[in-house]
PDB file of C-alpha atoms in Angstrom:
ATOM      1  CA  MET O   1      51.034 107.226 103.542  1.00  0.00           C
ATOM      2  CA  THR O   2      54.594 106.001 103.659  1.00  0.00           C
ATOM      3  CA  SER O   3      55.346 102.518 104.672  1.00  0.00           C
ATOM      4  CA  SER O   4      58.476 101.409 106.400  1.00  0.00           C
ATOM      5  CA  PRO O   5      60.257  98.263 105.355  1.00  0.00           C
ATOM      6  CA  SER O   6      59.260  95.171 107.260  1.00  0.00           C
ATOM      7  CA  PHE O   7      62.873  94.142 107.713  1.00  0.00           C
ATOM      8  CA  PRO O   8      65.715  95.962 109.402  1.00  0.00           C
ATOM      9  CA  PRO O   9      68.080  97.668 106.958  1.00  0.00           C
ATOM     10  CA  GLN O  10      71.372  95.887 106.468  1.00  0.00           C
ATOM     11  CA  PRO O  11      74.215  97.651 108.220  1.00  0.00           C
ATOM     12  CA  LEU O  12      76.991  98.880 105.981  1.00  0.00           C
ATOM     13  CA  PRO O  13      80.202  96.924 106.349  1.00  0.00           C
ATOM     14  CA  PRO O  14      82.889  98.845 108.195  1.00  0.00           C
ATOM     15  CA  VAL O  15      85.665 100.385 106.177  1.00  0.00           C
ATOM     16  CA  TYR O  16      88.824  98.283 106.361  1.00  0.00           C
ATOM     17  CA  LYS O  17      91.781 100.552 107.211  1.00  0.00           C
ATOM     18  CA  VAL O  18      95.172  99.659 105.735  1.00  0.00           C
ATOM     19  CA  VAL O  19      98.468 101.433 106.467  1.00  0.00           C
ATOM     20  CA  VAL O  20     101.217 100.872 103.883  1.00  0.00           C
ATOM     21  CA  GLY O  21     104.812 101.875 104.505  1.00  0.00           C
ATOM     22  CA  ILE O  22     106.387 103.255 101.324  1.00  0.00           C
ATOM     23  CA  ASP O  23     110.153 103.461 100.771  1.00  0.00           C
ATOM     24  CA  TYR O  24     110.047 103.304  96.956  1.00  0.00           C
ATOM     25  CA  HIS O  25     111.775  99.917  96.771  1.00  0.00           C
ATOM     26  CA  SER O  26     110.237  96.876  95.116  1.00  0.00           C
ATOM     27  CA  ALA O  27     109.186  95.407  98.457  1.00  0.00           C
ATOM     28  CA  SER O  28     106.997  98.402  99.296  1.00  0.00           C
ATOM     29  CA  GLU O  29     105.657  98.410  95.735  1.00  0.00           C
ATOM     30  CA  LYS O  30     104.510  94.827  96.322  1.00  0.00           C
ATOM     31  CA  GLY O  31     102.991  95.904  99.637  1.00  0.00           C
ATOM     32  CA  LEU O  32     101.067  98.687  97.919  1.00  0.00           C
ATOM     33  CA  ALA O  33      99.861  96.226  95.271  1.00  0.00           C
ATOM     34  CA  LEU O  34      98.595  93.979  98.073  1.00  0.00           C
ATOM     35  CA  ALA O  35      96.753  96.926  99.643  1.00  0.00           C
ATOM     36  CA  PHE O  36      95.171  97.681  96.254  1.00  0.00           C
ATOM     37  CA  ASP O  37      94.096  94.034  95.924  1.00  0.00           C
ATOM     38  CA  ILE O  38      92.457  94.203  99.337  1.00  0.00           C
ATOM     39  CA  ALA O  39      90.709  97.445  98.386  1.00  0.00           C
ATOM     40  CA  LEU O  40      89.357  95.802  95.230  1.00  0.00           C
ATOM     41  CA  SER O  41      87.749  93.057  97.296  1.00  0.00           C
ATOM     42  CA  ARG O  42      86.299  95.128 100.145  1.00  0.00           C
ATOM     43  CA  GLU O  43      85.555  98.719 101.093  1.00  0.00           C
ATOM     44  CA  SER O  44      88.935 100.005 102.247  1.00  0.00           C
ATOM     45  CA  GLN O  45      90.791 103.166 103.117  1.00  0.00           C
ATOM     46  CA  ILE O  46      94.494 103.047 102.259  1.00  0.00           C
ATOM     47  CA  TYR O  47      96.953 105.233 104.130  1.00  0.00           C
ATOM     48  CA  ALA O  48     100.302 105.333 102.298  1.00  0.00           C
ATOM     49  CA  LEU O  49     103.082 106.679 104.510  1.00  0.00           C
ATOM     50  CA  THR O  50     106.689 107.485 103.759  1.00  0.00           C
ATOM     51  CA  VAL O  51     109.046 108.514 106.540  1.00  0.00           C
ATOM     52  CA  ALA O  52     112.118 110.715 106.308  1.00  0.00           C
ATOM     53  CA  GLU O  53     114.521 109.799 109.060  1.00  0.00           C
ATOM     54  CA  GLY O  54     116.076 112.409 111.309  1.00  0.00           C
ATOM     55  CA  HIS O  55     116.491 116.123 110.743  1.00  0.00           C
ATOM     56  CA  ALA O  56     119.338 118.630 110.440  1.00  0.00           C
ATOM     57  CA  PRO O  57     120.894 118.932 113.914  1.00  0.00           C
ATOM     58  CA  GLY O  58     123.020 121.992 114.619  1.00  0.00           C
ATOM     59  CA  ARG O  59     121.160 124.252 112.185  1.00  0.00           C
ATOM     60  CA  PRO O  60     119.421 127.375 113.461  1.00  0.00           C
ATOM     61  CA  MET O  61     115.835 126.526 114.354  1.00  0.00           C
ATOM     62  CA  LYS O  62     114.201 128.828 111.755  1.00  0.00           C
ATOM     63  CA  GLU O  63     116.449 127.554 108.952  1.00  0.00           C
ATOM     64  CA  SER O  64     115.856 123.962 110.009  1.00  0.00           C
ATOM     65  CA  GLU O  65     112.056 124.466 110.069  1.00  0.00           C
ATOM     66  CA  ASP O  66     112.101 126.067 106.608  1.00  0.00           C
ATOM     67  CA  MET O  67     114.218 123.226 105.215  1.00  0.00           C
ATOM     68  CA  GLU O  68     111.959 120.592 106.749  1.00  0.00           C
ATOM     69  CA  LYS O  69     108.837 122.301 105.346  1.00  0.00           C
ATOM     70  CA  THR O  70     110.372 122.431 101.867  1.00  0.00           C
ATOM     71  CA  PHE O  71     111.528 118.830 102.130  1.00  0.00           C
ATOM     72  CA  GLN O  72     108.146 117.677 103.409  1.00  0.00           C
ATOM     73  CA  ASP O  73     106.312 119.462 100.579  1.00  0.00           C
ATOM     74  CA  GLU O  74     108.595 117.853  97.975  1.00  0.00           C
ATOM     75  CA  ALA O  75     108.309 114.443  99.623  1.00  0.00           C
ATOM     76  CA  GLN O  76     104.496 114.767  99.689  1.00  0.00           C
ATOM     77  CA  GLN O  77     104.415 115.614  95.975  1.00  0.00           C
ATOM     78  CA  ASN O  78     106.734 112.685  95.187  1.00  0.00           C
ATOM     79  CA  LEU O  79     104.558 110.266  97.152  1.00  0.00           C
ATOM     80  CA  GLU O  80     101.386 111.506  95.468  1.00  0.00           C
ATOM     81  CA  LYS O  81     102.998 111.136  92.015  1.00  0.00           C
ATOM     82  CA  TYR O  82     104.213 107.639  92.920  1.00  0.00           C
ATOM     83  CA  LEU O  83     100.714 106.611  94.015  1.00  0.00           C
ATOM     84  CA  ALA O  84      99.195 108.096  90.859  1.00  0.00           C
ATOM     85  CA  VAL O  85     101.584 106.045  88.700  1.00  0.00           C
ATOM     86  CA  GLN O  86     100.815 102.864  90.631  1.00  0.00           C
ATOM     87  CA  LEU O  87      97.058 103.503  90.354  1.00  0.00           C
ATOM     88  CA  SER O  88      97.368 104.197  86.628  1.00  0.00           C
ATOM     89  CA  GLU O  89      99.158 100.871  86.152  1.00  0.00           C
ATOM     90  CA  LEU O  90      96.344  99.137  88.015  1.00  0.00           C
ATOM     91  CA  GLU O  91      93.708 100.932  85.939  1.00  0.00           C
ATOM     92  CA  LYS O  92      95.433  99.870  82.701  1.00  0.00           C
ATOM     93  CA  LYS O  93      94.605  96.318  83.776  1.00  0.00           C
ATOM     94  CA  GLY O  94      90.935  97.260  84.066  1.00  0.00           C
ATOM     95  CA  ALA O  95      90.689  97.607  87.844  1.00  0.00           C
ATOM     96  CA  ARG O  96      89.166 100.729  89.352  1.00  0.00           C
ATOM     97  CA  LEU O  97      89.708 102.042  92.864  1.00  0.00           C
ATOM     98  CA  ASN O  98      88.139 105.059  94.478  1.00  0.00           C
ATOM     99  CA  ARG O  99      91.107 107.459  94.538  1.00  0.00           C
ATOM    100  CA  LYS O 100      89.422 109.417  97.330  1.00  0.00           C
ATOM    101  CA  ARG O 101      89.999 106.406  99.573  1.00  0.00           C
ATOM    102  CA  ILE O 102      93.776 106.527  99.161  1.00  0.00           C
ATOM    103  CA  GLY O 103      95.675 108.976 101.302  1.00  0.00           C
ATOM    104  CA  ALA O 104      99.327 109.968 101.183  1.00  0.00           C
ATOM    105  CA  ALA O 105     101.333 111.256 104.126  1.00  0.00           C
ATOM    106  CA  VAL O 106     104.940 112.126 104.889  1.00  0.00           C
ATOM    107  CA  ASP O 107     106.389 112.055 108.376  1.00  0.00           C
ATOM    108  CA  PHE O 108     109.773 112.674 109.992  1.00  0.00           C
ATOM    109  CA  GLY O 109     111.342 110.306 112.485  1.00  0.00           C
ATOM    110  CA  THR O 110     111.953 106.604 112.551  1.00  0.00           C
ATOM    111  CA  PRO O 111     109.875 104.580 110.073  1.00  0.00           C
ATOM    112  CA  ALA O 112     108.620 101.944 112.507  1.00  0.00           C
ATOM    113  CA  ALA O 113     107.545 104.495 115.118  1.00  0.00           C
ATOM    114  CA  SER O 114     105.757 106.642 112.534  1.00  0.00           C
ATOM    115  CA  ILE O 115     103.996 103.661 110.954  1.00  0.00           C
ATOM    116  CA  LEU O 116     102.842 102.404 114.339  1.00  0.00           C
ATOM    117  CA  ALA O 117     101.704 105.869 115.442  1.00  0.00           C
ATOM    118  CA  LEU O 118      99.565 106.229 112.326  1.00  0.00           C
ATOM    119  CA  ALA O 119      98.185 102.711 112.671  1.00  0.00           C
ATOM    120  CA  ARG O 120      97.203 103.353 116.281  1.00  0.00           C
ATOM    121  CA  SER O 121      95.693 106.775 115.584  1.00  0.00           C
ATOM    122  CA  ILE O 122      93.354 105.462 112.872  1.00  0.00           C
ATOM    123  CA  GLU O 123      92.817 102.065 114.519  1.00  0.00           C
ATOM    124  CA  ALA O 124      94.160 100.289 111.432  1.00  0.00           C
ATOM    125  CA  ASP O 125      92.997  96.793 110.625  1.00  0.00           C
ATOM    126  CA  LEU O 126      96.181  95.949 108.752  1.00  0.00           C
ATOM    127  CA  VAL O 127      99.721  97.286 108.443  1.00  0.00           C
ATOM    128  CA  ILE O 128     101.734  96.359 105.356  1.00  0.00           C
ATOM    129  CA  VAL O 129     105.489  96.867 105.375  1.00  0.00           C
ATOM    130  CA  GLY O 130     107.786  95.382 102.767  1.00  0.00           C
ATOM    131  CA  THR O 131     111.041  93.729 103.719  1.00  0.00           C
ATOM    132  CA  HIS O 132     114.292  93.802 101.800  1.00  0.00           C
ATOM    133  CA  GLY O 133     115.206  90.250 102.782  1.00  0.00           C
ATOM    134  CA  ARG O 134     118.363  91.184 104.664  1.00  0.00           C
ATOM    135  CA  SER O 135     119.860  88.684 107.032  1.00  0.00           C
ATOM    136  CA  GLY O 136     122.875  88.219 109.255  1.00  0.00           C
ATOM    137  CA  ILE O 137     125.267  91.132 109.794  1.00  0.00           C
ATOM    138  CA  GLU O 138     123.515  93.348 107.231  1.00  0.00           C
ATOM    139  CA  ARG O 139     120.245  93.057 109.142  1.00  0.00           C
ATOM    140  CA  LEU O 140     122.006  93.576 112.468  1.00  0.00           C
ATOM    141  CA  VAL O 141     123.675  96.767 111.243  1.00  0.00           C
ATOM    142  CA  LEU O 142     120.854  98.200 109.112  1.00  0.00           C
ATOM    143  CA  GLY O 143     117.905  96.873 111.108  1.00  0.00           C
ATOM    144  CA  SER O 144     114.500  95.920 109.814  1.00  0.00           C
ATOM    145  CA  VAL O 145     111.499  98.234 109.833  1.00  0.00           C
ATOM    146  CA  ALA O 146     109.214  95.220 109.370  1.00  0.00           C
ATOM    147  CA  GLN O 147     110.707  93.533 112.432  1.00  0.00           C
ATOM    148  CA  GLU O 148     110.360  96.712 114.510  1.00  0.00           C
ATOM    149  CA  VAL O 149     106.738  97.105 113.457  1.00  0.00           C
ATOM    150  CA  LEU O 150     106.014  93.501 114.461  1.00  0.00           C
TER     151      LEU O 150
END
């Protein structure tokens, strides 16, 4: 005879979904470190995204598609290597994250639009985007992905 527990089982906490924009500058490195800190404190899925802006206008379609595929493959490998290095640095400090809960993706387009599209599609709980601290004319001319995401 099997007995059932007299109390209802505790529901598992939902997975906290974090999107991190990666541009390989120190600000995005800090953002990734923050995502790792969050993942150490709660069950999280990290989605690291890097975005290549634009594409090669004026090229024949087939050539352009082949170039984009090659570029995307290389960019994907670079992002995965970058994440592996960052995780190794974290592990040297004694912290352990489930590497299966960290995804890497490359997209084409404008960074803010791609980050927001991913965040919406996975129903992200948090979006982390570093800022380069530009102000004035430099910010006006170059823009701010963080500001666009907000």
